[in-house]
mmCIF file of C-alpha atoms in Angstrom:
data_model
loop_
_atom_site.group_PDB
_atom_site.id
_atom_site.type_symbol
_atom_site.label_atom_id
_atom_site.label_comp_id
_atom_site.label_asym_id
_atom_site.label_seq_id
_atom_site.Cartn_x
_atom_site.Cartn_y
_atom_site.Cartn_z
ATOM 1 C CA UNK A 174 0.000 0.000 0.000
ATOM 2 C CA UNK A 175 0.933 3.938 -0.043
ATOM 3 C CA UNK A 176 1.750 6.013 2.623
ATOM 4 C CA UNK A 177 2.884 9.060 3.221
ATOM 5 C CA UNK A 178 6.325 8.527 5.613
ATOM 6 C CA UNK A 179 8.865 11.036 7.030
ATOM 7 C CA UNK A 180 12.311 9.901 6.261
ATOM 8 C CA UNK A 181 14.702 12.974 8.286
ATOM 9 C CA UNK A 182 13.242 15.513 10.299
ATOM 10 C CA UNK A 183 13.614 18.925 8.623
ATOM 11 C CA UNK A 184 13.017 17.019 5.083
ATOM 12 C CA UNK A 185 9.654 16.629 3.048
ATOM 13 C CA UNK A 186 8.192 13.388 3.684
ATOM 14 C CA UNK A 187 7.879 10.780 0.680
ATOM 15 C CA UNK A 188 5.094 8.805 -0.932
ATOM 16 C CA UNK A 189 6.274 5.421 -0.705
ATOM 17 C CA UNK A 190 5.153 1.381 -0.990
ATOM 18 C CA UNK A 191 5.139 -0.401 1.943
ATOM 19 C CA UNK A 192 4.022 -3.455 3.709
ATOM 20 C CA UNK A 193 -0.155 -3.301 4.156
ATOM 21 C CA UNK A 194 -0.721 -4.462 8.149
ATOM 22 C CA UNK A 195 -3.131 -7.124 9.183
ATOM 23 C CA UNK A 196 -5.087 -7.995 11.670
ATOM 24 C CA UNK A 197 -3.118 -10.410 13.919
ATOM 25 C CA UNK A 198 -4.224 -9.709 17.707
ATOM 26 C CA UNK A 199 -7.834 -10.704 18.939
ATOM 27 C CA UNK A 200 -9.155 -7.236 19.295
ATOM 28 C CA UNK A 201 -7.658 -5.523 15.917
ATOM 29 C CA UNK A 202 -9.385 -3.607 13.457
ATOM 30 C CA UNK A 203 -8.488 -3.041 9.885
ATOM 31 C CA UNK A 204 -9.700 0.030 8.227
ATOM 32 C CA UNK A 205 -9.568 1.553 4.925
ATOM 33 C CA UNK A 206 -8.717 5.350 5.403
ATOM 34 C CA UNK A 207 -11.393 7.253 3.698
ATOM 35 C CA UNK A 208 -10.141 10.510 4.661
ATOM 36 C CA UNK A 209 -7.809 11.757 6.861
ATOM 37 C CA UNK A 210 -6.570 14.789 8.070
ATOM 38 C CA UNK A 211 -3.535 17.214 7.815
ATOM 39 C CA UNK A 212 -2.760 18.920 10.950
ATOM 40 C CA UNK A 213 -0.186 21.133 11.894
ATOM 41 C CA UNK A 214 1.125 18.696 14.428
ATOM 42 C CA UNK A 215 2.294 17.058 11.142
ATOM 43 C CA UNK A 216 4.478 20.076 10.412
ATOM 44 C CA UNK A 217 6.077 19.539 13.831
ATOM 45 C CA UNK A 218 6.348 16.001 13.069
ATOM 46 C CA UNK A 219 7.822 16.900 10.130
ATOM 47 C CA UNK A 220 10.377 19.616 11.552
ATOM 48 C CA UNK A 221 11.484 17.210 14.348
ATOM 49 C CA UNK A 222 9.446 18.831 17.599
ATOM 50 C CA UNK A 223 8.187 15.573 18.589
ATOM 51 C CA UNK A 224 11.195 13.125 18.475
ATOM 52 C CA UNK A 225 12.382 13.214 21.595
ATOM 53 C CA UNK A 226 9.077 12.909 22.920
ATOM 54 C CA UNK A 227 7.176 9.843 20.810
ATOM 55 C CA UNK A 228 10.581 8.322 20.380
ATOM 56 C CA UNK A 229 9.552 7.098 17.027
ATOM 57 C CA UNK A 230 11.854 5.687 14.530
ATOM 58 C CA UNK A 231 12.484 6.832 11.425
ATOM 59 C CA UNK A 232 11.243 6.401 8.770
ATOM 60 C CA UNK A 233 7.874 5.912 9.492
ATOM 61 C CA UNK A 234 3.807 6.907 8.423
ATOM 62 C CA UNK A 235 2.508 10.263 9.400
ATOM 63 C CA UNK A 236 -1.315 10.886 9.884
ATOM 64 C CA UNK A 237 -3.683 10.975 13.440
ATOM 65 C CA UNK A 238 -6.757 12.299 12.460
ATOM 66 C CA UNK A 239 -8.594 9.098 10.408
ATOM 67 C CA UNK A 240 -11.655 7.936 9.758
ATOM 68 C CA UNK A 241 -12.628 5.199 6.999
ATOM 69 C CA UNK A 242 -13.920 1.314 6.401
ATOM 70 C CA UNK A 243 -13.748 -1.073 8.489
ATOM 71 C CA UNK A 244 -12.211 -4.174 6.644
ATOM 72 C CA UNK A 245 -11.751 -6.749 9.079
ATOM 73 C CA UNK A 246 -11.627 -7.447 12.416
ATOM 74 C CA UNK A 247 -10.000 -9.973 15.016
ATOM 75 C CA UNK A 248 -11.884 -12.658 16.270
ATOM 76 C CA UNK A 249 -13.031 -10.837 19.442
ATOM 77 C CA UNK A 250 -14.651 -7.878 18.328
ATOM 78 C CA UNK A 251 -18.111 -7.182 18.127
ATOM 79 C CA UNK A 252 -18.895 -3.514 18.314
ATOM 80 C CA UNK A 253 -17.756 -3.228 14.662
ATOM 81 C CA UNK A 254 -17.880 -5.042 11.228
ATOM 82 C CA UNK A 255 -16.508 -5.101 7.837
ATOM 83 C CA UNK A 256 -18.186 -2.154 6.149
ATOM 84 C CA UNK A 257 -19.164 0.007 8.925
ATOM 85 C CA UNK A 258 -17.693 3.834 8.028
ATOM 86 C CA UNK A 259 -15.745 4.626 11.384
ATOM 87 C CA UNK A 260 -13.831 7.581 12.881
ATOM 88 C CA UNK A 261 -10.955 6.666 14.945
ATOM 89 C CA UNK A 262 -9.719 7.760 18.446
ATOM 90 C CA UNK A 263 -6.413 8.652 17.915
ATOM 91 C CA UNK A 264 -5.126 6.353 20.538
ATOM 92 C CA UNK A 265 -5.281 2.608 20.801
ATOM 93 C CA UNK A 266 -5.506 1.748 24.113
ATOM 94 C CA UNK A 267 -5.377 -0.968 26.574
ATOM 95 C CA UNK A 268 -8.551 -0.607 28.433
ATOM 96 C CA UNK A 269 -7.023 -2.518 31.620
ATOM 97 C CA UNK A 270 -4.844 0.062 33.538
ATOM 98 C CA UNK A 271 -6.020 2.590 36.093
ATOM 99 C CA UNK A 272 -6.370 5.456 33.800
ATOM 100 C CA UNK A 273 -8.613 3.555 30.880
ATOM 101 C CA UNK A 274 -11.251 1.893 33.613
ATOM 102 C CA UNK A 275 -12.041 5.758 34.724
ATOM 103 C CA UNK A 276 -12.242 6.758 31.104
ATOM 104 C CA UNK A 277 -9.242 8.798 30.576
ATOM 105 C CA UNK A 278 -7.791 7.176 27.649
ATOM 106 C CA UNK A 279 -5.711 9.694 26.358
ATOM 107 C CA UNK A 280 -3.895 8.977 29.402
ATOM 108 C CA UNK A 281 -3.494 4.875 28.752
ATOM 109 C CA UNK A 282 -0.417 2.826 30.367
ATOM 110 C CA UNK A 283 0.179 0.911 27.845
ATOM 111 C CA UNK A 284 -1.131 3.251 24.756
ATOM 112 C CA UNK A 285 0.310 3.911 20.914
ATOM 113 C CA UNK A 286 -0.339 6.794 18.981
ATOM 114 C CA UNK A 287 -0.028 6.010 15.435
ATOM 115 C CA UNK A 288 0.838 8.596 13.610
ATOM 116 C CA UNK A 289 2.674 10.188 16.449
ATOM 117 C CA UNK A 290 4.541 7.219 17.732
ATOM 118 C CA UNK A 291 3.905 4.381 15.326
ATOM 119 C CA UNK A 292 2.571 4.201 11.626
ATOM 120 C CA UNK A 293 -0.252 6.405 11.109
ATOM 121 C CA UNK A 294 -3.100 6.680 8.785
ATOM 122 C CA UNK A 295 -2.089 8.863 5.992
ATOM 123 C CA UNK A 296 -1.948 5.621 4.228
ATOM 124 C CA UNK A 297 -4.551 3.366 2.840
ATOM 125 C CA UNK A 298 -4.890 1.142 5.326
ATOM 126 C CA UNK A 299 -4.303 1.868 8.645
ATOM 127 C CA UNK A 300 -4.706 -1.195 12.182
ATOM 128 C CA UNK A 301 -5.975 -0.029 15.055
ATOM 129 C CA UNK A 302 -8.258 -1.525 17.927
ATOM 130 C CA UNK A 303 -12.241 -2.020 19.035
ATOM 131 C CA UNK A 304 -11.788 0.111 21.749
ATOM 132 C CA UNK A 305 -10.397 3.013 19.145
ATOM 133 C CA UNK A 306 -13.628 2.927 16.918
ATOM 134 C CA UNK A 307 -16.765 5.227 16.968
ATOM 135 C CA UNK A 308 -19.736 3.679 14.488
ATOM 136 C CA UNK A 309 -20.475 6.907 12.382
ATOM 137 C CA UNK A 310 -24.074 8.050 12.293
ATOM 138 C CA UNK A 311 -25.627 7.371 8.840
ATOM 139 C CA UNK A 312 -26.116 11.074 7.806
ATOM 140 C CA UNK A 313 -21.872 11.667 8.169
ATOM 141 C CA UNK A 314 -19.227 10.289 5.733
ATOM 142 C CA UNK A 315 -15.564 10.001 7.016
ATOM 143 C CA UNK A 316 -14.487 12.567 4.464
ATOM 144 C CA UNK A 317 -16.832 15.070 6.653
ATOM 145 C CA UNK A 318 -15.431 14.595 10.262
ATOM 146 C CA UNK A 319 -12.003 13.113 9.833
ATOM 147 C CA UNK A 320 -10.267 16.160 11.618
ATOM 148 C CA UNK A 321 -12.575 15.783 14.237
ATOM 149 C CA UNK A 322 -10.587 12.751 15.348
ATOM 150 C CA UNK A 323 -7.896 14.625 17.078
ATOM 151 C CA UNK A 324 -8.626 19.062 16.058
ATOM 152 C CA UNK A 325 -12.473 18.225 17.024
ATOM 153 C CA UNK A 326 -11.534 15.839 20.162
ATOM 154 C CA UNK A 327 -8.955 17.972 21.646
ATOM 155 C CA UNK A 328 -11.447 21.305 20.829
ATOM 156 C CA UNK A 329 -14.185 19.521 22.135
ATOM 157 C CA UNK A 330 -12.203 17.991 24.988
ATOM 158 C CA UNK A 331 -11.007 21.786 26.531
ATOM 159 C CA UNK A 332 -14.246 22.761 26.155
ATOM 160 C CA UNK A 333 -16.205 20.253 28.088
ATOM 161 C CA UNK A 334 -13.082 20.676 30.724
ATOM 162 C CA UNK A 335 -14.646 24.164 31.257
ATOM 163 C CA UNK A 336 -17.990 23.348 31.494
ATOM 164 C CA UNK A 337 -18.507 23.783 35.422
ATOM 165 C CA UNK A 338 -16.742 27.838 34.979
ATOM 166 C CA UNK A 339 -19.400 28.605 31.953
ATOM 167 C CA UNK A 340 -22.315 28.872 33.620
ATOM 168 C CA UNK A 341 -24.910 31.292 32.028
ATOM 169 C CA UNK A 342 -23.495 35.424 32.286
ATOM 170 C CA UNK A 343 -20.153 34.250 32.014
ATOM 171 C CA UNK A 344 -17.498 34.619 28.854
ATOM 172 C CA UNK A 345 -15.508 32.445 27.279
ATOM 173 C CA UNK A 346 -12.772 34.086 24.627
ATOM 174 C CA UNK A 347 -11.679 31.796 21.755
ATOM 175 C CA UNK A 348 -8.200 33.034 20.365
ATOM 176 C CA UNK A 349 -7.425 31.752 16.964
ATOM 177 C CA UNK A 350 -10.895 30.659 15.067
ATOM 178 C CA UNK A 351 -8.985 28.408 12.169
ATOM 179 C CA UNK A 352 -8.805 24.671 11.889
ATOM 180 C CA UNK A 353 -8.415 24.552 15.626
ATOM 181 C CA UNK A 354 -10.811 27.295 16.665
ATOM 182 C CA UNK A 355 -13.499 26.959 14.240
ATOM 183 C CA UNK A 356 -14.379 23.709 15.984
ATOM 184 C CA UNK A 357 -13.485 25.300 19.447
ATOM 185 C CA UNK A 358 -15.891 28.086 19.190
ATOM 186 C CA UNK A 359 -18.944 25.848 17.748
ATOM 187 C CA UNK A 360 -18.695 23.563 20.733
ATOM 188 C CA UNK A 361 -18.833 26.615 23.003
ATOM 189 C CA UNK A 362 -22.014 27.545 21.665
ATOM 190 C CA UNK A 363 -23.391 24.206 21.084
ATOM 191 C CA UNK A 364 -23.003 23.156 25.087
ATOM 192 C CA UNK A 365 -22.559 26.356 27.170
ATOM 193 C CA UNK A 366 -24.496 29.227 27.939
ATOM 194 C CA UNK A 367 -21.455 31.348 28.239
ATOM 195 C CA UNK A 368 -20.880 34.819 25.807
ATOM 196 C CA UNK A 369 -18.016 34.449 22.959
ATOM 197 C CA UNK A 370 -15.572 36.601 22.007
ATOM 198 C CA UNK A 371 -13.013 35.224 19.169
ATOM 199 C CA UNK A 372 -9.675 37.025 18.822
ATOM 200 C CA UNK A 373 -7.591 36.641 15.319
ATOM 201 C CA UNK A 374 -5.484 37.783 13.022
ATOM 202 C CA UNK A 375 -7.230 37.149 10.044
ATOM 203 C CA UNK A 376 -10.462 39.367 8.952
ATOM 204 C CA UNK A 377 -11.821 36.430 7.097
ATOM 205 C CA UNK A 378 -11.093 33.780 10.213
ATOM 206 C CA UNK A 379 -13.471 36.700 11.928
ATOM 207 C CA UNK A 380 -16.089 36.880 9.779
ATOM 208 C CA UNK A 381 -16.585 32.862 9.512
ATOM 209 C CA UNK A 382 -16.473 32.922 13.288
ATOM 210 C CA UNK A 383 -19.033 35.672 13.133
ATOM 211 C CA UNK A 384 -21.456 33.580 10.775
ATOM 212 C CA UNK A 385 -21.102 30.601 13.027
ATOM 213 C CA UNK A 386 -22.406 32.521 15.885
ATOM 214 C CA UNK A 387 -20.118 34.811 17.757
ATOM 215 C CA UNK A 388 -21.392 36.985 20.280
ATOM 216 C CA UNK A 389 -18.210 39.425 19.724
ATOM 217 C CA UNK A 390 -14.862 39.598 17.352
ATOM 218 C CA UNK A 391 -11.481 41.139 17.796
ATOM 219 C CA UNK A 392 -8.899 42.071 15.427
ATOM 220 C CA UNK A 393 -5.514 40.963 16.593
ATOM 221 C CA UNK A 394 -3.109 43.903 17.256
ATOM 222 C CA UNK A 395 -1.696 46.413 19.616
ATOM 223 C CA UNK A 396 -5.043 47.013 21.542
ATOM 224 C CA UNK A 397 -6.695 43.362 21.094
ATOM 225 C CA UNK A 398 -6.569 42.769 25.087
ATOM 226 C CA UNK A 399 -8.037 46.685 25.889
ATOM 227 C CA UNK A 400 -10.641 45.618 23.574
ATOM 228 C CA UNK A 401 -11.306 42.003 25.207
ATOM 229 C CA UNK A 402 -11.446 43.773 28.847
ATOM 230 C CA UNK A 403 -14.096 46.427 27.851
ATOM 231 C CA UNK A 404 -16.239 43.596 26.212
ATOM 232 C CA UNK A 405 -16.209 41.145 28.928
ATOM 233 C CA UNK A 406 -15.659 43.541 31.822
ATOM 234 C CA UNK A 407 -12.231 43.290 33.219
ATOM 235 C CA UNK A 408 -11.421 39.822 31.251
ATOM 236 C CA UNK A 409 -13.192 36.315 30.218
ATOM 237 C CA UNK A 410 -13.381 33.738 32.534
ATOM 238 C CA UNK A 411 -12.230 31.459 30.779
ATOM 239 C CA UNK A 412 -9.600 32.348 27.394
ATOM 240 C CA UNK A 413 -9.232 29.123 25.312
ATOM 241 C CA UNK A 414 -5.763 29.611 23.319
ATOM 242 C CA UNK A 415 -6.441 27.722 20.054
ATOM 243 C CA UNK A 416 -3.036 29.208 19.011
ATOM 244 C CA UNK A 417 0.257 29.065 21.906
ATOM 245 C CA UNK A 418 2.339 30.733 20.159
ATOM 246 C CA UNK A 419 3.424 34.224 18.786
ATOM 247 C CA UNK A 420 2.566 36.162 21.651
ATOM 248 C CA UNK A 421 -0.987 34.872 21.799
ATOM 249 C CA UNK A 422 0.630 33.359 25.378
ATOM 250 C CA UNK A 423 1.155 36.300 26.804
ATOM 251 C CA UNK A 424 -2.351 38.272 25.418
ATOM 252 C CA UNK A 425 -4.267 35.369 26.605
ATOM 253 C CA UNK A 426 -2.744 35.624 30.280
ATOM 254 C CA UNK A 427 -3.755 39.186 30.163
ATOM 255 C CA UNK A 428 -7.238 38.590 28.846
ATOM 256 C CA UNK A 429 -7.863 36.372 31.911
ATOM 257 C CA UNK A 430 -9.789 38.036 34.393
ATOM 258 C CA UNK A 431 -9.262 37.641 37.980
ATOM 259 C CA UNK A 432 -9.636 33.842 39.410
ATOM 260 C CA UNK A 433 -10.355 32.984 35.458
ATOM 261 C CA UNK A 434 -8.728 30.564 33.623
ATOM 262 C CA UNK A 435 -6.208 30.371 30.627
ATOM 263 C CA UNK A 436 -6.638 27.051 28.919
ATOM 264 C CA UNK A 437 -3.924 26.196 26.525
ATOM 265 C CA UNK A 438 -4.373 23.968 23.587
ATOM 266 C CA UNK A 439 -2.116 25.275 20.751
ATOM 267 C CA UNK A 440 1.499 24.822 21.196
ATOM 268 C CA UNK A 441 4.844 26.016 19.928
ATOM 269 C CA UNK A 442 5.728 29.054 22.600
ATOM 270 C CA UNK A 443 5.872 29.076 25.932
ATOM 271 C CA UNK A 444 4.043 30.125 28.897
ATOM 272 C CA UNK A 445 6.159 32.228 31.289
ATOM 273 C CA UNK A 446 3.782 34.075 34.041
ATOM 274 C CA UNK A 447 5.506 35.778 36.822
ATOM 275 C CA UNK A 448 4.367 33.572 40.313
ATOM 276 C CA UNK A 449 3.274 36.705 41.899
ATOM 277 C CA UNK A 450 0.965 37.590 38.666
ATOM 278 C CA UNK A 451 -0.339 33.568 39.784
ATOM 279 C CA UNK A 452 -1.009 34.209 43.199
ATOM 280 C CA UNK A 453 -2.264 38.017 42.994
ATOM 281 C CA UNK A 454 -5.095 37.449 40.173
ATOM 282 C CA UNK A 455 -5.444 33.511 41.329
ATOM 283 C CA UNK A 456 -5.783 32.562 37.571
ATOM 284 C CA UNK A 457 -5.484 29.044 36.697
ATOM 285 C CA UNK A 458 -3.664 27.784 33.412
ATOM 286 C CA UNK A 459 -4.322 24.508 32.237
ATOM 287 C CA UNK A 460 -2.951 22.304 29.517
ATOM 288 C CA UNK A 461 -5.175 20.249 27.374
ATOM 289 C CA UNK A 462 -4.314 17.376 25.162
ATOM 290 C CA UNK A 463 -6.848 15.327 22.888
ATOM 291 C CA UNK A 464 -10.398 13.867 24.909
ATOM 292 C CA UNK A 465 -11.862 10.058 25.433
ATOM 293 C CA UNK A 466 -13.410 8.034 23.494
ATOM 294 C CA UNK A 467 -16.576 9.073 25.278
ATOM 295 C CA UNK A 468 -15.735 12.748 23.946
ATOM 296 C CA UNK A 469 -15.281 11.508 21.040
ATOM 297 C CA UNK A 470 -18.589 9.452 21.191
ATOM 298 C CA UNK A 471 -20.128 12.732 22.435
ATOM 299 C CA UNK A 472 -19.048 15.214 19.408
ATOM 300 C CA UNK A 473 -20.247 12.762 16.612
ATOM 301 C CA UNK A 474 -23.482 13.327 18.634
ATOM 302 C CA UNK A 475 -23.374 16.798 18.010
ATOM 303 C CA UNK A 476 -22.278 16.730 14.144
ATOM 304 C CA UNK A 477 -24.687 14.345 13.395
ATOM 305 C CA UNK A 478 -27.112 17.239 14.511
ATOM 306 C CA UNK A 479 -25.646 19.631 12.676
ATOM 307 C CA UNK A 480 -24.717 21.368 15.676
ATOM 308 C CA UNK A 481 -20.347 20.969 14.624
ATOM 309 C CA UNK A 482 -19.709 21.049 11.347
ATOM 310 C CA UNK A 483 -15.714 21.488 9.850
ATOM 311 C CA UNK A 484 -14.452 24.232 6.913
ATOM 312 C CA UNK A 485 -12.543 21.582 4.868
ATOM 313 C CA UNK A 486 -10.388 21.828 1.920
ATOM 314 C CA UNK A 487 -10.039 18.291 0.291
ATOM 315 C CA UNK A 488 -6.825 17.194 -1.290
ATOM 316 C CA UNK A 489 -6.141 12.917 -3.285
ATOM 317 C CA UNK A 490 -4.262 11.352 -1.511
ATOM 318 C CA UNK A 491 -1.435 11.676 -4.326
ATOM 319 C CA UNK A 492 -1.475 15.964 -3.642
ATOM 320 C CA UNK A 493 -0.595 14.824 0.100
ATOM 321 C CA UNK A 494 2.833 16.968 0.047
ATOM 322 C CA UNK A 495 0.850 20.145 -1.481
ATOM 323 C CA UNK A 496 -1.830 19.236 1.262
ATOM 324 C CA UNK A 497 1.204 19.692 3.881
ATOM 325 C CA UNK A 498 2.748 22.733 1.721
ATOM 326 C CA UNK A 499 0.049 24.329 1.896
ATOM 327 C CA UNK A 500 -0.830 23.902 5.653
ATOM 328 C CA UNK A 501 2.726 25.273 6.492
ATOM 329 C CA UNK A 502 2.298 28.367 3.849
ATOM 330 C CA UNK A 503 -1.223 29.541 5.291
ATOM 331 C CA UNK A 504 -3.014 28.627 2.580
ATOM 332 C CA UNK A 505 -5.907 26.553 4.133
ATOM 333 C CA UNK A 506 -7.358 29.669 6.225
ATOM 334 C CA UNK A 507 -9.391 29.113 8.626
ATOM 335 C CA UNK A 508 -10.159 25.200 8.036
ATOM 336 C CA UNK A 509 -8.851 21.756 7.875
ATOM 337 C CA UNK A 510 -7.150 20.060 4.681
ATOM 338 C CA UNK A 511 -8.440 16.224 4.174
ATOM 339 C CA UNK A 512 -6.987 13.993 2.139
ATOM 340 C CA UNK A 513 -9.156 11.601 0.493
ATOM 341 C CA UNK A 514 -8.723 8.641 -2.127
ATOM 342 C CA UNK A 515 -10.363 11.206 -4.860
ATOM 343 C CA UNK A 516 -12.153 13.650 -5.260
#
């Protein structure tokens, strides 16, 4: 089969034949990737910001954000069958050790991440396990919610983390409304009562967010957090940095109002808060990585209502480098590139 594989950090991954995997342990599933997503975790991938961590070696198949066919299954699974479209958790989990019996899967023992630390699913066949796939609804074909796997899960999985702090009169600011936000923001308003504000660079990215229901928009520039304190009087109770980097760190500390909370889910910059700035304001700032499978279970739910739906720009799955070209050159504003068998 084809996959797309990274080769040497800091180099453009290849197209290449390899060796199609196969069911082989009891609970394995086999799927045919419909569609999956380009995210710009794959850029990091690609420049080398996640070796130390997934320890990976090279070379090896790129993609976490799948869903597809099932093809075939191990002997001891029964929540799925050949032919049922599926999205995919992005982890494939045990479902034995302390964290997976209270439902915190992202957090497994004994977990892989394909994609991240194994062979993912930009490829056309990827293995993964029962406990990994979510039956889609009838009304939603992969090639719709792929990047909901991981942009929607870990959107949707910050947001229901804030639930119990967005109770009705409060507000919520969303800072960067693109692949990561777009989904971000939709959630908000789909499950909270709370007011939205969405801060970004990009006039377009503003206007989308505005269509899809924003209470409030900011430009991003020199008075962005002046702006965000007048409209949520003295700063949001919650800032959700779709972004983390480029100085969005620092704005979304300031937009923070006192005993509020900064949730991070973007990455690439840092965090650096004075501990007196901690303890004076007693703001909170919290890290988020992708949901559960019950998250997971919980945002089909809401696109198969219409109430989440993702910008997409579909690529073949031969146009994968331009797919990841284009992602690093800005030229999938404010939604999510899918690559799909064709078009």
């Amino acid at each position: 089969m084809r996959a797309v594989r990274v080769h040497e950090y800091g180099k453009e991954p290849s197209i290449d034949e390899v060796p199609a995997p196969a069911p082989r342990q009891p609970f394995d599933v086999l799927v045919q990737v419909d569609a999956a997503g380009v995210c710009r975790t794959d850029l990091h991938i690609v420049e080398g910001q996640w070796a130390q961590k997934s320890g990976v070696t090279l070379p090896y198949t790129i993609g976490h954000e799948n869903a597809g066919t099932v093809i075939e299954v191990g002997p001891a699974v029964t929540n799925v069958a050949a032919g049922d479209h599926v999205i995919l958790h992005p982890l494939v989990t045990c479902g034995l050790c302390r964290a997976c019996r209270g439902g915190d899967d992202v957090h497994c023992e004994n977990s892989r991440f394909p994609g991240i630390d194994s062979d993912g699913g930009m490829a056309e066949l990827l293995l993964t396990g029962a406990r990994s796939v979510v039956k889609l609804d009838e009304s939603l074909a992969p090639r719709d919610v792929a990047a909901l796997a991981d942009a929607g899960l870990t959107a949707y999985h910050a947001v229901r983390k804030a639930w119990p702090l967005l109770y009705p009169g409060t507000h919520a600011v969303v800072i960067g409304a693109g692949g990561l936000g777009h989904i971000g923001l939709q959630t908000l308003l789909a499950t909270t009562a709370a007011e939205v504000t969405v801060v970004d660079l990009s006039a377009e990215a503003l206007e989308f967010a505005a269509e899809l229901g924003a209470h409030h928009t900011v430009g991003s520039g020199a008075d962005q957090v002046a702006q965000v304190l007048e409209l949520t009087g003295g700063g949001a109770h919650v800032v959700f940095d779709f972004v983390g980097e480029q100085g969005t760190e620092d704005a979304g500390v300031a937009m923070t109002r006192r005993a509020g909370s900064y949730f991070v889910i973007g990455y690439g910059g840092h965090v650096d808060v004075p501990t007196i700035e901690l303890i004076s304001r007693e703001i909170n700032v919290i890290g988020n990585l992708v949901g559960s499978y019950n998250d997971l279970d919980e945002l089909m739910v809401l696109a198969a209502r219409g109430k989440v739906r993702l910008h997409t720009k579909l690529y073949t799955f031969d146009d994968a480098l331009q797919a990841l070209s284009d992602l690093d050159n800005g030229l999938v504003p404010g939604g999510r590139a899918i690559l799909v068998p064709a078009l």
